[in-house]
JSON list of C-alpha atoms in Angstrom, two decimals:
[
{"chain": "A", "resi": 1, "resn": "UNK", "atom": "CA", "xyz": [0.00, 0.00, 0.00]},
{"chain": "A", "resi": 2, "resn": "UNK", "atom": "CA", "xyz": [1.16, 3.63, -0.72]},
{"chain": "A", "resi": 3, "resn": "UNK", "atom": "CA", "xyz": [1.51, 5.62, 2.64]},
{"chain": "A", "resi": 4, "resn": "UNK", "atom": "CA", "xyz": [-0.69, 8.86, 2.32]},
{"chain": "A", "resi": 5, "resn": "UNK", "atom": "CA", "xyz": [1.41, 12.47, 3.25]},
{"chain": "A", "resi": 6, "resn": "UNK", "atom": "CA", "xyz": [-0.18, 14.71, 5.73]},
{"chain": "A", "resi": 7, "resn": "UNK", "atom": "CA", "xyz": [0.53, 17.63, 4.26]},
{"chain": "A", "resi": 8, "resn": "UNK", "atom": "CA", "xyz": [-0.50, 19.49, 1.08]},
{"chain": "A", "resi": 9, "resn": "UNK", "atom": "CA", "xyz": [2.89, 19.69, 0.08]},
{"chain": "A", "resi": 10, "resn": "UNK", "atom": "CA", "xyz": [3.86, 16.23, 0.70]},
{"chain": "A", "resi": 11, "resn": "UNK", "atom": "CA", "xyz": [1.04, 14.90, -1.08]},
{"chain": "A", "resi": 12, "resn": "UNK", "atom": "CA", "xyz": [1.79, 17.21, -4.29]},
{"chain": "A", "resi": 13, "resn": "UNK", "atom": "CA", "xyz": [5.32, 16.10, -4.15]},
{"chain": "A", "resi": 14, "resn": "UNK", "atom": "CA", "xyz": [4.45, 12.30, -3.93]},
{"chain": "A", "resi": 15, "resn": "UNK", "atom": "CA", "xyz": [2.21, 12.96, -6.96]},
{"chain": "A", "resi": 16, "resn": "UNK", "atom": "CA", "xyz": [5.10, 14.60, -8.84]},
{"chain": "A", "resi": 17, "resn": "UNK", "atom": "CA", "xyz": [7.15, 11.66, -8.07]},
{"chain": "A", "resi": 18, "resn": "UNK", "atom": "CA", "xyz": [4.90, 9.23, -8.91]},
{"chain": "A", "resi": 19, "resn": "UNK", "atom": "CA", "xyz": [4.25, 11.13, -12.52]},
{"chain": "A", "resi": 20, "resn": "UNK", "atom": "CA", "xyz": [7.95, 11.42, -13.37]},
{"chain": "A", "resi": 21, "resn": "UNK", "atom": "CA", "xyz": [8.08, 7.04, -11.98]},
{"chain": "A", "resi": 22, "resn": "UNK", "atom": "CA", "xyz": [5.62, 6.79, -15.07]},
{"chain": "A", "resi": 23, "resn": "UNK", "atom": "CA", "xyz": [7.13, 9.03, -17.07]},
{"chain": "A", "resi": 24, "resn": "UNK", "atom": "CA", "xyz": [10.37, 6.81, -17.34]},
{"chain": "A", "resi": 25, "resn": "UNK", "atom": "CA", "xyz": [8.51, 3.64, -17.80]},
{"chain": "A", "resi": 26, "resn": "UNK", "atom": "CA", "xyz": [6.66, 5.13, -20.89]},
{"chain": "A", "resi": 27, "resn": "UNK", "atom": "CA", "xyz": [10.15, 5.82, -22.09]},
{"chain": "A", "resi": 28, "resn": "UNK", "atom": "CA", "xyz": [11.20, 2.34, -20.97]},
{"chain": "A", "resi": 29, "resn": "UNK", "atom": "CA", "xyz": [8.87, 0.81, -23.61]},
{"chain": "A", "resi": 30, "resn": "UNK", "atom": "CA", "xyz": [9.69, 0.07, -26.84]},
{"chain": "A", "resi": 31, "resn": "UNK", "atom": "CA", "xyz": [9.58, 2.58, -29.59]},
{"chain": "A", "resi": 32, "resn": "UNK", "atom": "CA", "xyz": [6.51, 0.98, -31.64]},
{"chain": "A", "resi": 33, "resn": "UNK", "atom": "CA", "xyz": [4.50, 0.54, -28.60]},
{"chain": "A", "resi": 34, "resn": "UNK", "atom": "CA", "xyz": [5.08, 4.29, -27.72]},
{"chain": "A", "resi": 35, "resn": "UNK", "atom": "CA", "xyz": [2.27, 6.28, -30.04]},
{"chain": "A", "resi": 36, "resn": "UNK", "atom": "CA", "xyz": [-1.13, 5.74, -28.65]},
{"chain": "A", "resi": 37, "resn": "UNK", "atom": "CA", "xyz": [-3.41, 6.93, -31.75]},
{"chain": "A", "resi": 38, "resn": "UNK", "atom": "CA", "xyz": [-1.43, 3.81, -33.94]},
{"chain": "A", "resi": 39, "resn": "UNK", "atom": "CA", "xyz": [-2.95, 1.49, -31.60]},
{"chain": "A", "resi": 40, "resn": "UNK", "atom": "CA", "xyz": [-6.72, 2.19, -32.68]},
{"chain": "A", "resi": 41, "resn": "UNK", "atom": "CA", "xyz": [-5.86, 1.79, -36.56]},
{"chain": "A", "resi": 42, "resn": "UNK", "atom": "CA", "xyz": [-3.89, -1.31, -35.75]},
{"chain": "A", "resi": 43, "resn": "UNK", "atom": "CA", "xyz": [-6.54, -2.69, -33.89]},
{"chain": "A", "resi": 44, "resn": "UNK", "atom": "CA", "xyz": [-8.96, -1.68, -37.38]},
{"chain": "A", "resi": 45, "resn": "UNK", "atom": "CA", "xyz": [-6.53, -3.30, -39.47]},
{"chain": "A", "resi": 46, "resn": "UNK", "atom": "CA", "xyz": [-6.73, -6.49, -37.65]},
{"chain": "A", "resi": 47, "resn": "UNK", "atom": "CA", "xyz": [-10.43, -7.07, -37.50]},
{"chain": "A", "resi": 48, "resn": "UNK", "atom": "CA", "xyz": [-10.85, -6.08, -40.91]},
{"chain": "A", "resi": 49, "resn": "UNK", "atom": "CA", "xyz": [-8.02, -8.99, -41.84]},
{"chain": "A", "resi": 50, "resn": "UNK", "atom": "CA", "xyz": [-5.68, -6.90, -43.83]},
{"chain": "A", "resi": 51, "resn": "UNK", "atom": "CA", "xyz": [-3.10, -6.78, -40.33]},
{"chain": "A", "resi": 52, "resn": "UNK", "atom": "CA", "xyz": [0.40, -5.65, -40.48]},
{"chain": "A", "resi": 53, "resn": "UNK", "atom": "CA", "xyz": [2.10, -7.58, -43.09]}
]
């Protein structure tokens, strides 16, 4: 379990922390998994049969 700050400050920093932990683990993943908006023609292109070739 995360611990929860007390204070306003604490809590904004843990946020910022977490953000910039997820941050480097976007970067962490491969380059062709990085662009969200391919995913949804990908997906098209494989229900309509025609996938990736």
């Amino acid at each position: 379990m995360l611990s929860i700050p007390q204070s306003k400050d604490a809590l904004e920093q843990a946020i910022r922390d977490a953000h910039a932990e997820l941050m480097l683990d976007y970067r962490a993943v491969p380059e062709h998994m990085t662009p969200m908006k391919n995913v949804r023609t990908k997906i098209r292109r494989f229900k309509t049969g025609k996938g990736i070739r």
